[in-house]
Amino acid sequence: MGEHGLAVALGLLSALTLALANTAVKKGEDILVGRALLSSSAALMIAPFALLVPTPDAATWRALGWAIPAHFAYQLCLIRAMQRGDLSLVFPIMRGAAPLLTAGFATIVLHEHLPPLGWAGLVIATGAVVVFALPARGTPMRAHPDRAAMGWALATAIGVALYNMTDAHGVRVAPRPTTYIVWLFMLDALCVTATAVALRRRTLARAIAATWRHGAAAGALSIVSFGAALYAYSLVEVAKVSALRETAVVWAALIGSRYLGEGFGGRRLAAAIALAAGLVLLQFA
């Protein structure tokens, strides 16, 4: 298959499992508790592998020191966005703005450069997923009923771009990519779990009882999704992996329509086709 083909396959696998993981959290009774269960269950599942990978060195610990705050900020914004809006509304915004932001950061920080056709693909793909979030025909943006949710989704997109950069750096400086992946999953759970315990003291037991199945399933899916993306970062340019992962918006829209009772419609179908076209341009570039 080759490194490039493997990276493409990993990016697409990451997209599907990312959509499924967020769907599982959205179906839970409490989004914050569901997200904490996702992170903590993923940490528990992956912890035994810490004995099998090389020990983190100083460069890995420094990379994790940047990554953990970026991931925590992302999770807080994601939780607020999903609390306030439908998955098929907020997910395309938060994931759609991320490829351009990631590509921009990759150019500045990692000195990666895409050719003009690659940038065209990124612009088309990002524009297509933003269409998912436009209000109904005849409704101006200032009257959009979900403006707060959209704002949190945009903040989440910034978080996605930030953690893409910190993670791309981490897998490259670690003794092996798996070292960084395993330790990131274990440490990532600490902040969001502590937040859930602090804010849900009186209702935590009931929320866990109602949400643990969705949270555990999301945790397993997140290991597959994020692990695949992080390994792909070590094979090809960050912007390409990020763009492939953003095809999760198509899966999220389809899953939201089928299992969460959210609308889809012709406009979103056209946006999905445009998204695929943008990604084809990116790959050919």
mmCIF file of C-alpha atoms in Angstrom:
data_model
loop_
_atom_site.group_PDB
_atom_site.id
_atom_site.type_symbol
_atom_site.label_atom_id
_atom_site.label_comp_id
_atom_site.label_asym_id
_atom_site.label_seq_id
_atom_site.Cartn_x
_atom_site.Cartn_y
_atom_site.Cartn_z
ATOM 1 C CA MET A 1 0.000 0.000 0.000
ATOM 2 C CA GLY A 2 2.852 2.395 0.780
ATOM 3 C CA GLU A 3 3.050 5.103 3.418
ATOM 4 C CA HIS A 4 0.790 7.524 1.544
ATOM 5 C CA GLY A 5 -1.922 4.928 0.974
ATOM 6 C CA LEU A 6 -1.723 3.822 4.592
ATOM 7 C CA ALA A 7 -2.060 7.430 5.761
ATOM 8 C CA VAL A 8 -5.165 7.907 3.577
ATOM 9 C CA ALA A 9 -6.755 4.713 4.925
ATOM 10 C CA LEU A 10 -5.962 5.721 8.506
ATOM 11 C CA GLY A 11 -7.389 9.203 7.953
ATOM 12 C CA LEU A 12 -10.675 7.834 6.578
ATOM 13 C CA LEU A 13 -10.940 5.262 9.382
ATOM 14 C CA SER A 14 -10.334 8.047 11.868
ATOM 15 C CA ALA A 15 -13.152 10.072 10.303
ATOM 16 C CA LEU A 16 -15.766 7.320 10.621
ATOM 17 C CA THR A 17 -14.871 6.399 14.184
ATOM 18 C CA LEU A 18 -14.699 10.085 15.174
ATOM 19 C CA ALA A 19 -18.292 10.591 14.010
ATOM 20 C CA LEU A 20 -19.441 7.459 15.827
ATOM 21 C CA ALA A 21 -17.693 8.483 19.054
ATOM 22 C CA ASN A 22 -19.326 11.928 19.067
ATOM 23 C CA THR A 23 -22.696 10.388 18.253
ATOM 24 C CA ALA A 24 -22.356 8.123 21.291
ATOM 25 C CA VAL A 25 -21.592 11.128 23.523
ATOM 26 C CA LYS A 26 -24.489 13.108 22.060
ATOM 27 C CA LYS A 27 -26.929 10.267 22.742
ATOM 28 C CA GLY A 28 -25.990 10.241 26.414
ATOM 29 C CA GLU A 29 -28.016 12.031 29.076
ATOM 30 C CA ASP A 30 -25.224 14.405 30.145
ATOM 31 C CA ILE A 31 -22.679 15.622 27.570
ATOM 32 C CA LEU A 32 -20.039 16.598 30.151
ATOM 33 C CA VAL A 33 -20.243 13.272 31.969
ATOM 34 C CA GLY A 34 -20.334 11.417 28.661
ATOM 35 C CA ARG A 35 -17.186 13.168 27.513
ATOM 36 C CA ALA A 36 -15.469 12.443 30.836
ATOM 37 C CA LEU A 37 -16.458 8.779 30.550
ATOM 38 C CA LEU A 38 -15.121 8.728 26.989
ATOM 39 C CA SER A 39 -11.741 10.031 28.098
ATOM 40 C CA SER A 40 -11.454 8.001 31.293
ATOM 41 C CA SER A 41 -12.541 4.722 29.700
ATOM 42 C CA ALA A 42 -10.116 5.281 26.813
ATOM 43 C CA ALA A 43 -7.345 5.951 29.338
ATOM 44 C CA LEU A 44 -8.106 2.731 31.215
ATOM 45 C CA MET A 45 -8.242 0.685 28.019
ATOM 46 C CA ILE A 46 -4.933 1.967 26.716
ATOM 47 C CA ALA A 47 -3.023 2.121 30.032
ATOM 48 C CA PRO A 48 -1.616 -1.457 29.833
ATOM 49 C CA PHE A 49 0.165 -0.503 26.609
ATOM 50 C CA ALA A 50 2.327 1.937 28.593
ATOM 51 C CA LEU A 51 4.337 -1.139 29.620
ATOM 52 C CA LEU A 52 4.944 -2.079 25.982
ATOM 53 C CA VAL A 53 6.062 1.227 24.458
ATOM 54 C CA PRO A 54 9.333 3.109 25.027
ATOM 55 C CA THR A 55 9.362 5.413 28.049
ATOM 56 C CA PRO A 56 8.694 9.081 27.223
ATOM 57 C CA ASP A 57 11.854 11.163 27.013
ATOM 58 C CA ALA A 58 12.249 14.845 27.870
ATOM 59 C CA ALA A 59 11.101 15.973 24.414
ATOM 60 C CA THR A 60 7.941 13.861 24.710
ATOM 61 C CA TRP A 61 7.095 15.291 28.127
ATOM 62 C CA ARG A 62 7.524 18.825 26.787
ATOM 63 C CA ALA A 63 5.224 18.010 23.857
ATOM 64 C CA LEU A 64 2.622 16.558 26.250
ATOM 65 C CA GLY A 65 2.917 19.702 28.369
ATOM 66 C CA TRP A 66 1.675 21.733 25.395
ATOM 67 C CA ALA A 67 -0.836 19.141 24.196
ATOM 68 C CA ILE A 68 -2.828 18.533 27.394
ATOM 69 C CA PRO A 69 -4.017 22.183 27.797
ATOM 70 C CA ALA A 70 -4.873 22.319 24.083
ATOM 71 C CA HIS A 71 -6.947 19.152 24.361
ATOM 72 C CA PHE A 72 -8.690 20.357 27.513
ATOM 73 C CA ALA A 73 -9.665 23.676 25.910
ATOM 74 C CA TYR A 74 -10.949 21.774 22.880
ATOM 75 C CA GLN A 75 -13.034 19.463 25.056
ATOM 76 C CA LEU A 76 -14.626 22.310 27.021
ATOM 77 C CA CYS A 77 -15.658 24.084 23.812
ATOM 78 C CA LEU A 78 -16.882 20.823 22.278
ATOM 79 C CA ILE A 79 -19.052 20.063 25.306
ATOM 80 C CA ARG A 80 -20.670 23.515 25.198
ATOM 81 C CA ALA A 81 -21.291 23.258 21.455
ATOM 82 C CA MET A 82 -22.922 19.841 21.733
ATOM 83 C CA GLN A 83 -25.022 20.956 24.700
ATOM 84 C CA ARG A 84 -26.453 23.855 22.702
ATOM 85 C CA GLY A 85 -26.907 22.479 19.174
ATOM 86 C CA ASP A 86 -27.652 19.417 17.059
ATOM 87 C CA LEU A 87 -24.724 17.211 16.133
ATOM 88 C CA SER A 88 -25.409 17.776 12.424
ATOM 89 C CA LEU A 89 -25.212 21.551 13.015
ATOM 90 C CA VAL A 90 -22.206 22.019 15.280
ATOM 91 C CA PHE A 91 -20.060 19.123 14.096
ATOM 92 C CA PRO A 92 -19.625 20.427 10.509
ATOM 93 C CA ILE A 93 -18.647 23.861 11.792
ATOM 94 C CA MET A 94 -16.155 22.636 14.351
ATOM 95 C CA ARG A 95 -14.565 20.173 11.950
ATOM 96 C CA GLY A 96 -15.001 22.221 8.777
ATOM 97 C CA ALA A 97 -12.998 25.230 9.866
ATOM 98 C CA ALA A 98 -10.211 23.056 11.220
ATOM 99 C CA PRO A 99 -8.417 22.043 7.960
ATOM 100 C CA LEU A 100 -7.657 25.616 6.902
ATOM 101 C CA LEU A 101 -6.565 26.560 10.403
ATOM 102 C CA THR A 102 -4.416 23.443 10.623
ATOM 103 C CA ALA A 103 -2.881 24.066 7.214
ATOM 104 C CA GLY A 104 -2.086 27.644 8.198
ATOM 105 C CA PHE A 105 -0.507 26.591 11.484
ATOM 106 C CA ALA A 106 1.403 23.782 9.744
ATOM 107 C CA THR A 107 2.851 26.280 7.288
ATOM 108 C CA ILE A 108 3.973 28.633 10.050
ATOM 109 C CA VAL A 109 5.023 26.186 12.779
ATOM 110 C CA LEU A 110 6.044 22.990 10.974
ATOM 111 C CA HIS A 111 7.161 24.660 7.721
ATOM 112 C CA GLU A 112 4.925 22.430 5.594
ATOM 113 C CA HIS A 113 3.792 23.871 2.260
ATOM 114 C CA LEU A 114 0.907 22.732 0.073
ATOM 115 C CA PRO A 115 0.822 23.546 -3.662
ATOM 116 C CA PRO A 116 -1.936 25.855 -4.982
ATOM 117 C CA LEU A 117 -4.131 22.900 -5.976
ATOM 118 C CA GLY A 118 -3.885 21.584 -2.426
ATOM 119 C CA TRP A 119 -4.975 24.913 -1.014
ATOM 120 C CA ALA A 120 -7.872 25.002 -3.495
ATOM 121 C CA GLY A 121 -8.989 21.596 -2.259
ATOM 122 C CA LEU A 122 -8.818 22.729 1.341
ATOM 123 C CA VAL A 123 -10.837 25.867 0.603
ATOM 124 C CA ILE A 124 -13.530 23.915 -1.279
ATOM 125 C CA ALA A 125 -13.748 21.246 1.419
ATOM 126 C CA THR A 126 -13.940 23.768 4.228
ATOM 127 C CA GLY A 127 -16.507 25.896 2.409
ATOM 128 C CA ALA A 128 -18.623 22.825 1.756
ATOM 129 C CA VAL A 129 -18.828 21.783 5.369
ATOM 130 C CA VAL A 130 -19.638 25.325 6.467
ATOM 131 C CA VAL A 131 -22.722 25.092 4.227
ATOM 132 C CA PHE A 132 -24.020 22.464 6.625
ATOM 133 C CA ALA A 133 -24.359 25.167 9.253
ATOM 134 C CA LEU A 134 -26.184 27.828 7.221
ATOM 135 C CA PRO A 135 -29.684 28.691 8.487
ATOM 136 C CA ALA A 136 -32.837 27.717 6.645
ATOM 137 C CA ARG A 137 -33.558 29.566 3.402
ATOM 138 C CA GLY A 138 -34.905 33.044 4.058
ATOM 139 C CA THR A 139 -33.416 33.245 7.564
ATOM 140 C CA PRO A 140 -30.545 35.769 7.930
ATOM 141 C CA MET A 141 -27.460 34.746 9.872
ATOM 142 C CA ARG A 142 -28.182 37.358 12.546
ATOM 143 C CA ALA A 143 -31.482 35.585 13.224
ATOM 144 C CA HIS A 144 -29.972 32.105 13.282
ATOM 145 C CA PRO A 145 -31.602 30.281 16.215
ATOM 146 C CA ASP A 146 -28.337 28.517 17.070
ATOM 147 C CA ARG A 147 -25.833 31.352 17.064
ATOM 148 C CA ALA A 148 -24.461 30.459 20.501
ATOM 149 C CA ALA A 149 -23.934 26.849 19.449
ATOM 150 C CA MET A 150 -22.178 28.001 16.283
ATOM 151 C CA GLY A 151 -19.884 30.280 18.290
ATOM 152 C CA TRP A 152 -18.821 27.413 20.521
ATOM 153 C CA ALA A 153 -18.360 25.235 17.453
ATOM 154 C CA LEU A 154 -15.992 27.812 15.930
ATOM 155 C CA ALA A 155 -14.063 27.926 19.195
ATOM 156 C CA THR A 156 -13.860 24.136 19.041
ATOM 157 C CA ALA A 157 -12.415 24.377 15.520
ATOM 158 C CA ILE A 158 -9.589 26.530 16.859
ATOM 159 C CA GLY A 159 -8.994 23.885 19.504
ATOM 160 C CA VAL A 160 -8.860 21.188 16.825
ATOM 161 C CA ALA A 161 -6.239 23.122 14.887
ATOM 162 C CA LEU A 162 -4.173 23.698 18.023
ATOM 163 C CA TYR A 163 -4.154 20.092 19.143
ATOM 164 C CA ASN A 164 -3.428 18.927 15.594
ATOM 165 C CA MET A 165 -0.219 20.931 15.722
ATOM 166 C CA THR A 166 0.817 19.874 19.214
ATOM 167 C CA ASP A 167 0.081 16.219 18.425
ATOM 168 C CA ALA A 168 1.880 16.279 15.083
ATOM 169 C CA HIS A 169 4.932 17.604 16.895
ATOM 170 C CA GLY A 170 4.547 15.054 19.680
ATOM 171 C CA VAL A 171 4.449 11.938 17.486
ATOM 172 C CA ARG A 172 7.513 13.180 15.617
ATOM 173 C CA VAL A 173 9.733 13.891 18.629
ATOM 174 C CA ALA A 174 8.700 10.875 20.735
ATOM 175 C CA PRO A 175 10.914 7.754 20.728
ATOM 176 C CA ARG A 176 8.056 6.112 18.824
ATOM 177 C CA PRO A 177 4.660 7.531 17.790
ATOM 178 C CA THR A 178 2.967 4.929 19.994
ATOM 179 C CA THR A 179 4.730 6.340 23.070
ATOM 180 C CA TYR A 180 3.129 9.724 22.577
ATOM 181 C CA ILE A 181 -0.284 8.227 21.673
ATOM 182 C CA VAL A 182 -0.474 6.028 24.785
ATOM 183 C CA TRP A 183 0.611 8.736 27.235
ATOM 184 C CA LEU A 184 -1.613 11.371 25.658
ATOM 185 C CA PHE A 185 -4.666 9.166 26.109
ATOM 186 C CA MET A 186 -3.796 8.483 29.744
ATOM 187 C CA LEU A 187 -3.157 12.120 30.665
ATOM 188 C CA ASP A 188 -5.928 13.614 28.534
ATOM 189 C CA ALA A 189 -8.601 12.155 30.827
ATOM 190 C CA LEU A 190 -7.443 13.966 33.963
ATOM 191 C CA CYS A 191 -8.721 17.502 33.367
ATOM 192 C CA VAL A 192 -12.146 16.745 31.889
ATOM 193 C CA THR A 193 -12.840 14.029 34.481
ATOM 194 C CA ALA A 194 -11.912 16.391 37.316
ATOM 195 C CA THR A 195 -14.216 19.014 35.789
ATOM 196 C CA ALA A 196 -17.126 16.555 35.631
ATOM 197 C CA VAL A 197 -16.592 15.515 39.254
ATOM 198 C CA ALA A 198 -16.436 19.147 40.392
ATOM 199 C CA LEU A 199 -19.521 20.318 38.487
ATOM 200 C CA ARG A 200 -21.715 17.223 38.858
ATOM 201 C CA ARG A 201 -21.081 16.306 42.490
ATOM 202 C CA ARG A 202 -24.747 15.814 43.382
ATOM 203 C CA THR A 203 -25.875 14.124 40.181
ATOM 204 C CA LEU A 204 -22.712 12.319 39.137
ATOM 205 C CA ALA A 205 -23.773 8.805 40.168
ATOM 206 C CA ARG A 206 -27.102 9.064 38.346
ATOM 207 C CA ALA A 207 -25.467 10.579 35.259
ATOM 208 C CA ILE A 208 -22.855 7.810 35.142
ATOM 209 C CA ALA A 209 -25.528 5.134 35.494
ATOM 210 C CA ALA A 210 -27.457 6.624 32.577
ATOM 211 C CA THR A 211 -24.451 7.399 30.382
ATOM 212 C CA TRP A 212 -21.698 4.841 31.010
ATOM 213 C CA ARG A 213 -22.553 2.567 28.067
ATOM 214 C CA HIS A 214 -22.394 5.420 25.577
ATOM 215 C CA GLY A 215 -19.262 6.790 27.232
ATOM 216 C CA ALA A 216 -17.426 3.468 27.189
ATOM 217 C CA ALA A 217 -18.340 2.858 23.546
ATOM 218 C CA ALA A 218 -17.181 6.364 22.665
ATOM 219 C CA GLY A 219 -13.924 5.754 24.522
ATOM 220 C CA ALA A 220 -13.135 2.648 22.489
ATOM 221 C CA LEU A 221 -14.008 4.436 19.251
ATOM 222 C CA SER A 222 -11.888 7.432 20.215
ATOM 223 C CA ILE A 223 -8.842 5.204 20.662
ATOM 224 C CA VAL A 224 -9.249 3.912 17.110
ATOM 225 C CA SER A 225 -10.023 7.368 15.713
ATOM 226 C CA PHE A 226 -7.332 9.408 17.378
ATOM 227 C CA GLY A 227 -4.711 6.702 17.328
ATOM 228 C CA ALA A 228 -5.163 6.278 13.572
ATOM 229 C CA ALA A 229 -4.903 10.033 13.006
ATOM 230 C CA LEU A 230 -1.827 10.439 15.189
ATOM 231 C CA TYR A 231 -0.010 7.607 13.444
ATOM 232 C CA ALA A 232 -0.937 9.085 10.051
ATOM 233 C CA TYR A 233 0.634 12.393 11.169
ATOM 234 C CA SER A 234 3.982 10.607 11.286
ATOM 235 C CA LEU A 235 3.606 9.478 7.644
ATOM 236 C CA VAL A 236 2.376 12.506 5.645
ATOM 237 C CA GLU A 237 1.663 16.234 5.968
ATOM 238 C CA VAL A 238 -0.570 17.283 8.876
ATOM 239 C CA ALA A 239 -2.930 19.282 6.626
ATOM 240 C CA LYS A 240 -3.729 16.225 4.493
ATOM 241 C CA VAL A 241 -4.489 14.015 7.476
ATOM 242 C CA SER A 242 -6.609 16.747 9.034
ATOM 243 C CA ALA A 243 -8.615 17.190 5.839
ATOM 244 C CA LEU A 244 -9.243 13.457 5.511
ATOM 245 C CA ARG A 245 -10.387 13.334 9.122
ATOM 246 C CA GLU A 246 -12.869 16.115 8.447
ATOM 247 C CA THR A 247 -14.883 13.784 6.190
ATOM 248 C CA ALA A 248 -16.345 12.799 9.551
ATOM 249 C CA VAL A 249 -18.863 15.610 8.978
ATOM 250 C CA VAL A 250 -20.503 13.548 6.244
ATOM 251 C CA TRP A 251 -20.797 10.555 8.549
ATOM 252 C CA ALA A 252 -22.046 12.759 11.394
ATOM 253 C CA ALA A 253 -24.768 14.272 9.204
ATOM 254 C CA LEU A 254 -25.902 10.851 7.986
ATOM 255 C CA ILE A 255 -25.801 9.316 11.458
ATOM 256 C CA GLY A 256 -27.535 12.339 12.983
ATOM 257 C CA SER A 257 -30.318 12.069 10.417
ATOM 258 C CA ARG A 258 -30.722 8.304 10.836
ATOM 259 C CA TYR A 259 -30.262 7.794 14.577
ATOM 260 C CA LEU A 260 -30.747 11.199 16.235
ATOM 261 C CA GLY A 261 -33.719 12.384 14.184
ATOM 262 C CA GLU A 262 -31.889 15.450 12.820
ATOM 263 C CA GLY A 263 -32.506 16.879 9.354
ATOM 264 C CA PHE A 264 -30.258 16.294 6.349
ATOM 265 C CA GLY A 265 -31.786 17.521 3.059
ATOM 266 C CA GLY A 266 -30.550 18.270 -0.439
ATOM 267 C CA ARG A 267 -28.348 21.200 0.552
ATOM 268 C CA ARG A 268 -26.285 19.074 2.888
ATOM 269 C CA LEU A 269 -26.076 16.296 0.303
ATOM 270 C CA ALA A 270 -24.653 18.799 -2.212
ATOM 271 C CA ALA A 271 -22.229 20.027 0.444
ATOM 272 C CA ALA A 272 -21.091 16.456 1.057
ATOM 273 C CA ILE A 273 -20.382 15.985 -2.665
ATOM 274 C CA ALA A 274 -18.431 19.268 -2.752
ATOM 275 C CA LEU A 275 -16.494 18.136 0.287
ATOM 276 C CA ALA A 276 -15.500 14.908 -1.440
ATOM 277 C CA ALA A 277 -14.413 16.895 -4.519
ATOM 278 C CA GLY A 278 -12.253 19.179 -2.394
ATOM 279 C CA LEU A 279 -10.568 16.228 -0.763
ATOM 280 C CA VAL A 280 -9.883 14.640 -4.162
ATOM 281 C CA LEU A 281 -8.164 17.870 -5.221
ATOM 282 C CA LEU A 282 -6.138 17.823 -2.039
ATOM 283 C CA GLN A 283 -4.966 14.251 -2.622
ATOM 284 C CA PHE A 284 -4.074 14.879 -6.265
ATOM 285 C CA ALA A 285 -2.084 17.927 -5.162
#
